[in-house]
mmCIF file with all atom_site columns, C-alpha atoms in Angstrom:
data_model
loop_
_atom_site.group_PDB
_atom_site.id
_atom_site.type_symbol
_atom_site.label_atom_id
_atom_site.label_alt_id
_atom_site.label_comp_id
_atom_site.label_asym_id
_atom_site.label_entity_id
_atom_site.label_seq_id
_atom_site.pdbx_PDB_ins_code
_atom_site.Cartn_x
_atom_site.Cartn_y
_atom_site.Cartn_z
_atom_site.occupancy
_atom_site.B_iso_or_equiv
_atom_site.pdbx_formal_charge
_atom_site.auth_seq_id
_atom_site.auth_comp_id
_atom_site.auth_asym_id
_atom_site.auth_atom_id
_atom_site.pdbx_PDB_model_num
ATOM 1   C CA . MET R 1 1   ? -60.893 425.983 80.274  1.00 84.00 ? 1328 MET R CA 1
ATOM 2   C CA . VAL R 1 2   ? -58.580 423.403 78.755  1.00 89.00 ? 1329 VAL R CA 1
ATOM 3   C CA . THR R 1 3   ? -60.035 420.134 77.486  1.00 93.00 ? 1330 THR R CA 1
ATOM 4   C CA . VAL R 1 4   ? -58.020 417.089 76.462  1.00 95.00 ? 1331 VAL R CA 1
ATOM 5   C CA . SER R 1 5   ? -59.163 413.631 75.457  1.00 96.00 ? 1332 SER R CA 1
ATOM 6   C CA . GLY R 1 6   ? -57.834 410.269 74.454  1.00 97.00 ? 1333 GLY R CA 1
ATOM 7   C CA . SER R 1 7   ? -59.233 406.974 73.284  1.00 98.00 ? 1334 SER R CA 1
ATOM 8   C CA . LEU R 1 8   ? -58.087 403.403 72.672  1.00 97.00 ? 1335 LEU R CA 1
ATOM 9   C CA . THR R 1 9   ? -59.418 399.882 72.300  1.00 98.00 ? 1336 THR R CA 1
ATOM 10  C CA . VAL R 1 10  ? -59.166 397.412 75.185  1.00 97.00 ? 1337 VAL R CA 1
ATOM 11  C CA . GLN R 1 11  ? -59.454 393.650 74.668  1.00 96.00 ? 1338 GLN R CA 1
ATOM 12  C CA . ALA R 1 12  ? -61.408 392.806 77.807  1.00 96.00 ? 1339 ALA R CA 1
ATOM 13  C CA . PRO R 1 13  ? -65.078 392.464 78.812  1.00 95.00 ? 1340 PRO R CA 1
ATOM 14  C CA . LEU R 1 14  ? -67.002 395.743 79.037  1.00 96.00 ? 1341 LEU R CA 1
ATOM 15  C CA . GLU R 1 15  ? -67.873 395.384 82.724  1.00 95.00 ? 1342 GLU R CA 1
ATOM 16  C CA . HIS R 1 16  ? -64.254 394.639 83.624  1.00 95.00 ? 1343 HIS R CA 1
ATOM 17  C CA . VAL R 1 17  ? -62.942 397.670 81.713  1.00 96.00 ? 1344 VAL R CA 1
ATOM 18  C CA . TRP R 1 18  ? -65.551 399.774 83.546  1.00 97.00 ? 1345 TRP R CA 1
ATOM 19  C CA . GLU R 1 19  ? -64.348 398.480 86.935  1.00 94.00 ? 1346 GLU R CA 1
ATOM 20  C CA . VAL R 1 20  ? -60.690 399.176 86.164  1.00 94.00 ? 1347 VAL R CA 1
ATOM 21  C CA . ALA R 1 21  ? -61.321 402.623 84.668  1.00 95.00 ? 1348 ALA R CA 1
ATOM 22  C CA . THR R 1 22  ? -63.743 403.900 87.305  1.00 95.00 ? 1349 THR R CA 1
ATOM 23  C CA . ASP R 1 23  ? -62.754 402.386 90.677  1.00 95.00 ? 1350 ASP R CA 1
ATOM 24  C CA . PRO R 1 24  ? -60.940 405.264 92.416  1.00 96.00 ? 1351 PRO R CA 1
ATOM 25  C CA . ARG R 1 25  ? -58.966 402.809 94.576  1.00 96.00 ? 1352 ARG R CA 1
ATOM 26  C CA . LEU R 1 26  ? -57.178 401.572 91.438  1.00 94.00 ? 1353 LEU R CA 1
ATOM 27  C CA . SER R 1 27  ? -56.203 405.007 90.102  1.00 93.00 ? 1354 SER R CA 1
ATOM 28  C CA . THR R 1 28  ? -52.771 405.010 91.779  1.00 93.00 ? 1355 THR R CA 1
ATOM 29  C CA . ARG R 1 29  ? -51.948 401.954 89.618  1.00 90.00 ? 1356 ARG R CA 1
ATOM 30  C CA . TRP R 1 30  ? -52.630 403.647 86.299  1.00 88.00 ? 1357 TRP R CA 1
ATOM 31  C CA . ASN R 1 31  ? -52.115 407.349 87.012  1.00 88.00 ? 1358 ASN R CA 1
ATOM 32  C CA . PRO R 1 32  ? -48.630 408.179 88.326  1.00 86.00 ? 1359 PRO R CA 1
ATOM 33  C CA . ASN R 1 33  ? -49.826 411.686 89.308  1.00 89.00 ? 1360 ASN R CA 1
ATOM 34  C CA . VAL R 1 34  ? -52.296 410.250 91.819  1.00 94.00 ? 1361 VAL R CA 1
ATOM 35  C CA . VAL R 1 35  ? -50.322 409.920 95.039  1.00 95.00 ? 1362 VAL R CA 1
ATOM 36  C CA . ASP R 1 36  ? -53.124 408.707 97.317  1.00 97.00 ? 1363 ASP R CA 1
ATOM 37  C CA . VAL R 1 37  ? -56.846 407.928 97.341  1.00 97.00 ? 1364 VAL R CA 1
ATOM 38  C CA . ARG R 1 38  ? -58.736 407.842 100.624 1.00 97.00 ? 1365 ARG R CA 1
ATOM 39  C CA . ASN R 1 39  ? -62.181 408.130 102.182 1.00 97.00 ? 1366 ASN R CA 1
ATOM 40  C CA . VAL R 1 40  ? -63.890 406.299 99.306  1.00 97.00 ? 1367 VAL R CA 1
ATOM 41  C CA . ARG R 1 41  ? -67.628 406.192 99.940  1.00 97.00 ? 1368 ARG R CA 1
ATOM 42  C CA . GLY R 1 42  ? -70.295 404.580 97.771  1.00 94.00 ? 1369 GLY R CA 1
ATOM 43  C CA . LEU R 1 43  ? -68.871 401.572 95.953  1.00 93.00 ? 1370 LEU R CA 1
ATOM 44  C CA . PRO R 1 44  ? -69.498 400.113 93.473  1.00 92.00 ? 1371 PRO R CA 1
ATOM 45  C CA . VAL R 1 45  ? -69.170 403.399 91.606  1.00 95.00 ? 1372 VAL R CA 1
ATOM 46  C CA . ALA R 1 46  ? -72.500 405.154 91.139  1.00 96.00 ? 1373 ALA R CA 1
ATOM 47  C CA . ARG R 1 47  ? -73.825 408.687 91.175  1.00 97.00 ? 1374 ARG R CA 1
ATOM 48  C CA . GLY R 1 48  ? -72.829 410.154 94.536  1.00 98.00 ? 1375 GLY R CA 1
ATOM 49  C CA . THR R 1 49  ? -69.666 408.056 95.021  1.00 98.00 ? 1376 THR R CA 1
ATOM 50  C CA . ARG R 1 50  ? -67.076 410.317 96.701  1.00 98.00 ? 1377 ARG R CA 1
ATOM 51  C CA . TRP R 1 51  ? -63.415 410.231 97.643  1.00 98.00 ? 1378 TRP R CA 1
ATOM 52  C CA . THR R 1 52  ? -60.403 412.361 98.426  1.00 98.00 ? 1379 THR R CA 1
ATOM 53  C CA . GLN R 1 53  ? -57.526 412.238 95.981  1.00 97.00 ? 1380 GLN R CA 1
ATOM 54  C CA . VAL R 1 54  ? -53.997 413.578 96.429  1.00 97.00 ? 1381 VAL R CA 1
ATOM 55  C CA . VAL R 1 55  ? -52.442 414.530 93.094  1.00 93.00 ? 1382 VAL R CA 1
ATOM 56  C CA . ARG R 1 56  ? -48.905 415.717 92.346  1.00 88.00 ? 1383 ARG R CA 1
ATOM 57  C CA . VAL R 1 57  ? -49.092 418.855 90.171  1.00 78.00 ? 1384 VAL R CA 1
ATOM 58  C CA . LEU R 1 58  ? -45.917 420.713 89.193  1.00 71.00 ? 1385 LEU R CA 1
ATOM 59  C CA . GLY R 1 59  ? -43.981 418.977 91.962  1.00 80.00 ? 1386 GLY R CA 1
ATOM 60  C CA . ALA R 1 60  ? -46.444 419.767 94.759  1.00 87.00 ? 1387 ALA R CA 1
ATOM 61  C CA . ASN R 1 61  ? -49.233 417.662 96.250  1.00 94.00 ? 1388 ASN R CA 1
ATOM 62  C CA . THR R 1 62  ? -52.767 418.988 95.765  1.00 93.00 ? 1389 THR R CA 1
ATOM 63  C CA . ILE R 1 63  ? -55.867 417.634 97.471  1.00 97.00 ? 1390 ILE R CA 1
ATOM 64  C CA . LEU R 1 64  ? -58.969 417.156 95.322  1.00 97.00 ? 1391 LEU R CA 1
ATOM 65  C CA . GLU R 1 65  ? -62.435 416.200 96.554  1.00 98.00 ? 1392 GLU R CA 1
ATOM 66  C CA . ALA R 1 66  ? -64.041 413.986 93.902  1.00 98.00 ? 1393 ALA R CA 1
ATOM 67  C CA . GLU R 1 67  ? -67.678 413.074 93.305  1.00 98.00 ? 1394 GLU R CA 1
ATOM 68  C CA . VAL R 1 68  ? -69.351 411.002 90.603  1.00 98.00 ? 1395 VAL R CA 1
ATOM 69  C CA . VAL R 1 69  ? -71.981 413.412 89.274  1.00 98.00 ? 1396 VAL R CA 1
ATOM 70  C CA . GLU R 1 70  ? -73.255 411.267 86.377  1.00 98.00 ? 1397 GLU R CA 1
ATOM 71  C CA . CYS R 1 71  ? -73.216 407.499 86.064  1.00 98.00 ? 1398 CYS R CA 1
ATOM 72  C CA . GLU R 1 72  ? -74.665 405.178 83.442  1.00 98.00 ? 1399 GLU R CA 1
ATOM 73  C CA . ALA R 1 73  ? -72.669 402.057 84.314  1.00 97.00 ? 1400 ALA R CA 1
ATOM 74  C CA . PRO R 1 74  ? -71.008 400.431 82.447  1.00 97.00 ? 1401 PRO R CA 1
ATOM 75  C CA . MET R 1 75  ? -71.105 402.959 79.613  1.00 98.00 ? 1402 MET R CA 1
ATOM 76  C CA . ARG R 1 76  ? -70.465 406.485 80.925  1.00 98.00 ? 1403 ARG R CA 1
ATOM 77  C CA . GLY R 1 77  ? -69.466 408.291 84.090  1.00 98.00 ? 1404 GLY R CA 1
ATOM 78  C CA . VAL R 1 78  ? -68.514 411.839 85.017  1.00 98.00 ? 1405 VAL R CA 1
ATOM 79  C CA . VAL R 1 79  ? -66.376 412.791 88.004  1.00 98.00 ? 1406 VAL R CA 1
ATOM 80  C CA . GLN R 1 80  ? -66.272 416.408 89.193  1.00 98.00 ? 1407 GLN R CA 1
ATOM 81  C CA . MET R 1 81  ? -63.357 417.345 91.403  1.00 97.00 ? 1408 MET R CA 1
ATOM 82  C CA . LYS R 1 82  ? -63.072 420.368 93.659  1.00 97.00 ? 1409 LYS R CA 1
ATOM 83  C CA . GLY R 1 83  ? -59.663 421.844 94.192  1.00 93.00 ? 1410 GLY R CA 1
ATOM 84  C CA . ARG R 1 84  ? -56.920 423.204 91.973  1.00 88.00 ? 1411 ARG R CA 1
ATOM 85  C CA . GLY R 1 85  ? -58.354 423.539 88.450  1.00 89.00 ? 1412 GLY R CA 1
ATOM 86  C CA . ASN R 1 86  ? -61.648 421.830 89.369  1.00 94.00 ? 1413 ASN R CA 1
ATOM 87  C CA . PRO R 1 87  ? -60.973 418.969 86.929  1.00 94.00 ? 1414 PRO R CA 1
ATOM 88  C CA . ARG R 1 88  ? -63.941 417.183 85.359  1.00 97.00 ? 1415 ARG R CA 1
ATOM 89  C CA . VAL R 1 89  ? -63.271 413.704 83.948  1.00 97.00 ? 1416 VAL R CA 1
ATOM 90  C CA . THR R 1 90  ? -65.697 411.919 81.633  1.00 98.00 ? 1417 THR R CA 1
ATOM 91  C CA . THR R 1 91  ? -65.189 408.203 80.959  1.00 98.00 ? 1418 THR R CA 1
ATOM 92  C CA . THR R 1 92  ? -67.083 406.564 78.091  1.00 98.00 ? 1419 THR R CA 1
ATOM 93  C CA . LEU R 1 93  ? -67.047 402.898 77.036  1.00 98.00 ? 1420 LEU R CA 1
ATOM 94  C CA . GLU R 1 94  ? -68.392 401.630 73.712  1.00 98.00 ? 1421 GLU R CA 1
ATOM 95  C CA . PRO R 1 95  ? -68.445 397.985 72.600  1.00 97.00 ? 1422 PRO R CA 1
ATOM 96  C CA . GLU R 1 96  ? -66.511 397.342 69.379  1.00 96.00 ? 1423 GLU R CA 1
ATOM 97  C CA . SER R 1 97  ? -66.010 394.208 67.310  1.00 93.00 ? 1424 SER R CA 1
ATOM 98  C CA . ASP R 1 98  ? -62.468 393.813 68.672  1.00 90.00 ? 1425 ASP R CA 1
ATOM 99  C CA . GLY R 1 99  ? -63.029 394.930 72.280  1.00 95.00 ? 1426 GLY R CA 1
ATOM 100 C CA . VAL R 1 100 ? -64.159 398.037 74.095  1.00 98.00 ? 1427 VAL R CA 1
ATOM 101 C CA . ARG R 1 101 ? -63.440 401.630 73.067  1.00 98.00 ? 1428 ARG R CA 1
ATOM 102 C CA . LEU R 1 102 ? -62.323 403.486 76.221  1.00 98.00 ? 1429 LEU R CA 1
ATOM 103 C CA . THR R 1 103 ? -62.446 407.262 75.923  1.00 98.00 ? 1430 THR R CA 1
ATOM 104 C CA . GLN R 1 104 ? -61.581 409.773 78.621  1.00 97.00 ? 1431 GLN R CA 1
ATOM 105 C CA . GLU R 1 105 ? -61.917 413.517 78.492  1.00 98.00 ? 1432 GLU R CA 1
ATOM 106 C CA . MET R 1 106 ? -60.555 415.912 81.087  1.00 95.00 ? 1433 MET R CA 1
ATOM 107 C CA . ALA R 1 107 ? -61.567 419.549 81.409  1.00 95.00 ? 1434 ALA R CA 1
ATOM 108 C CA . ILE R 1 108 ? -59.536 421.806 83.694  1.00 92.00 ? 1435 ILE R CA 1
ATOM 109 C CA . ASP R 1 109 ? -60.346 425.403 84.575  1.00 91.00 ? 1436 ASP R CA 1
ATOM 110 C CA . PHE R 1 110 ? -57.118 427.368 84.791  1.00 83.00 ? 1437 PHE R CA 1
ATOM 111 C CA . GLY R 1 111 ? -59.089 430.595 85.389  1.00 79.00 ? 1438 GLY R CA 1
ATOM 112 C CA . GLY R 1 112 ? -58.570 434.108 84.018  1.00 67.00 ? 1439 GLY R CA 1
ATOM 113 C CA . THR R 1 113 ? -56.349 435.411 81.238  1.00 59.00 ? 1440 THR R CA 1
ATOM 114 C CA . LEU R 1 114 ? -53.081 434.236 82.777  1.00 58.00 ? 1441 LEU R CA 1
ATOM 115 C CA . GLY R 1 115 ? -54.709 430.931 83.620  1.00 64.00 ? 1442 GLY R CA 1
ATOM 116 C CA . GLY R 1 116 ? -55.742 430.547 79.998  1.00 65.00 ? 1443 GLY R CA 1
ATOM 117 C CA . LEU R 1 117 ? -52.146 431.080 78.930  1.00 67.00 ? 1444 LEU R CA 1
ATOM 118 C CA . ALA R 1 118 ? -50.938 428.588 81.527  1.00 71.00 ? 1445 ALA R CA 1
ATOM 119 C CA . GLY R 1 119 ? -53.543 426.116 80.287  1.00 72.00 ? 1446 GLY R CA 1
ATOM 120 C CA . ARG R 1 120 ? -52.384 426.405 76.694  1.00 75.00 ? 1447 ARG R CA 1
ATOM 121 C CA . VAL R 1 121 ? -48.782 425.872 77.795  1.00 81.00 ? 1448 VAL R CA 1
ATOM 122 C CA . ALA R 1 122 ? -49.728 422.876 79.972  1.00 83.00 ? 1449 ALA R CA 1
ATOM 123 C CA . LYS R 1 123 ? -52.124 421.241 77.477  1.00 88.00 ? 1450 LYS R CA 1
ATOM 124 C CA . PRO R 1 124 ? -49.538 419.068 75.642  1.00 89.00 ? 1451 PRO R CA 1
ATOM 125 C CA . GLN R 1 125 ? -48.254 417.669 78.952  1.00 87.00 ? 1452 GLN R CA 1
ATOM 126 C CA . ILE R 1 126 ? -51.797 417.013 80.206  1.00 87.00 ? 1453 ILE R CA 1
ATOM 127 C CA . GLU R 1 127 ? -52.614 415.200 76.934  1.00 92.00 ? 1454 GLU R CA 1
ATOM 128 C CA . LYS R 1 128 ? -49.465 413.109 77.274  1.00 92.00 ? 1455 LYS R CA 1
ATOM 129 C CA . GLU R 1 129 ? -50.338 412.168 80.864  1.00 91.00 ? 1456 GLU R CA 1
ATOM 130 C CA . LEU R 1 130 ? -53.962 411.330 79.980  1.00 92.00 ? 1457 LEU R CA 1
ATOM 131 C CA . ASN R 1 131 ? -52.868 409.055 77.139  1.00 94.00 ? 1458 ASN R CA 1
ATOM 132 C CA . GLU R 1 132 ? -50.302 407.351 79.397  1.00 94.00 ? 1459 GLU R CA 1
ATOM 133 C CA . ALA R 1 133 ? -53.043 406.763 82.000  1.00 94.00 ? 1460 ALA R CA 1
ATOM 134 C CA . LEU R 1 134 ? -55.246 405.243 79.281  1.00 96.00 ? 1461 LEU R CA 1
ATOM 135 C CA . ARG R 1 135 ? -52.419 402.906 78.203  1.00 96.00 ? 1462 ARG R CA 1
ATOM 136 C CA . ARG R 1 136 ? -51.958 401.802 81.827  1.00 95.00 ? 1463 ARG R CA 1
ATOM 137 C CA . GLN R 1 137 ? -55.709 401.231 82.249  1.00 95.00 ? 1464 GLN R CA 1
ATOM 138 C CA . LYS R 1 138 ? -55.686 399.135 79.073  1.00 96.00 ? 1465 LYS R CA 1
ATOM 139 C CA . ALA R 1 139 ? -52.763 397.054 80.356  1.00 95.00 ? 1466 ALA R CA 1
ATOM 140 C CA . ALA R 1 140 ? -54.394 396.588 83.771  1.00 93.00 ? 1467 ALA R CA 1
ATOM 141 C CA . ALA R 1 141 ? -57.750 395.569 82.283  1.00 94.00 ? 1468 ALA R CA 1
ATOM 142 C CA . GLU R 1 142 ? -56.246 393.198 79.725  1.00 95.00 ? 1469 GLU R CA 1
ATOM 143 C CA . SER R 1 143 ? -53.803 391.519 82.123  1.00 91.00 ? 1470 SER R CA 1
ATOM 144 C CA . SER R 1 144 ? -56.341 391.037 84.918  1.00 82.00 ? 1471 SER R CA 1
ATOM 145 C CA . SER R 1 145 ? -59.063 389.684 82.609  1.00 68.00 ? 1472 SER R CA 1
ATOM 146 C CA . ARG R 1 146 ? -56.937 386.853 81.178  1.00 61.00 ? 1473 ARG R CA 1
ATOM 147 C CA . PRO R 1 147 ? -57.844 383.353 82.345  1.00 53.00 ? 1474 PRO R CA 1
ATOM 148 C CA . GLY R 1 148 ? -55.414 381.561 84.631  1.00 47.00 ? 1475 GLY R CA 1
#
């Protein structure tokens, strides 16, 4: 199991940051590895919300079935995906004096001894991609929450 996390402060209202960070339909905007999102059922996001996500991994498209398995909107949500690596993504929001602290953690099961080695090799790239996705979420939340 490989776990990576990242965190940053967003200058936007808590509820708006939650919407941007958790609405699966927006994920193609802030995660360049997400190629397509379809069959979204159960919005606004709550426990039981499901969708199908196509993700590009090592140059090939992989289909993941996603389900929100924990949801305490607008503070914390957990998405469990089934498919390659069975990723689990936890999103946490905490009010701060200068905005909202957005933290995301991703756990991926690479499986077995060779998988563990592959996970250790891939971890820096996964961290880089997670932090880039956080930066894009921040930009999307801040730009779309400005008046006018």
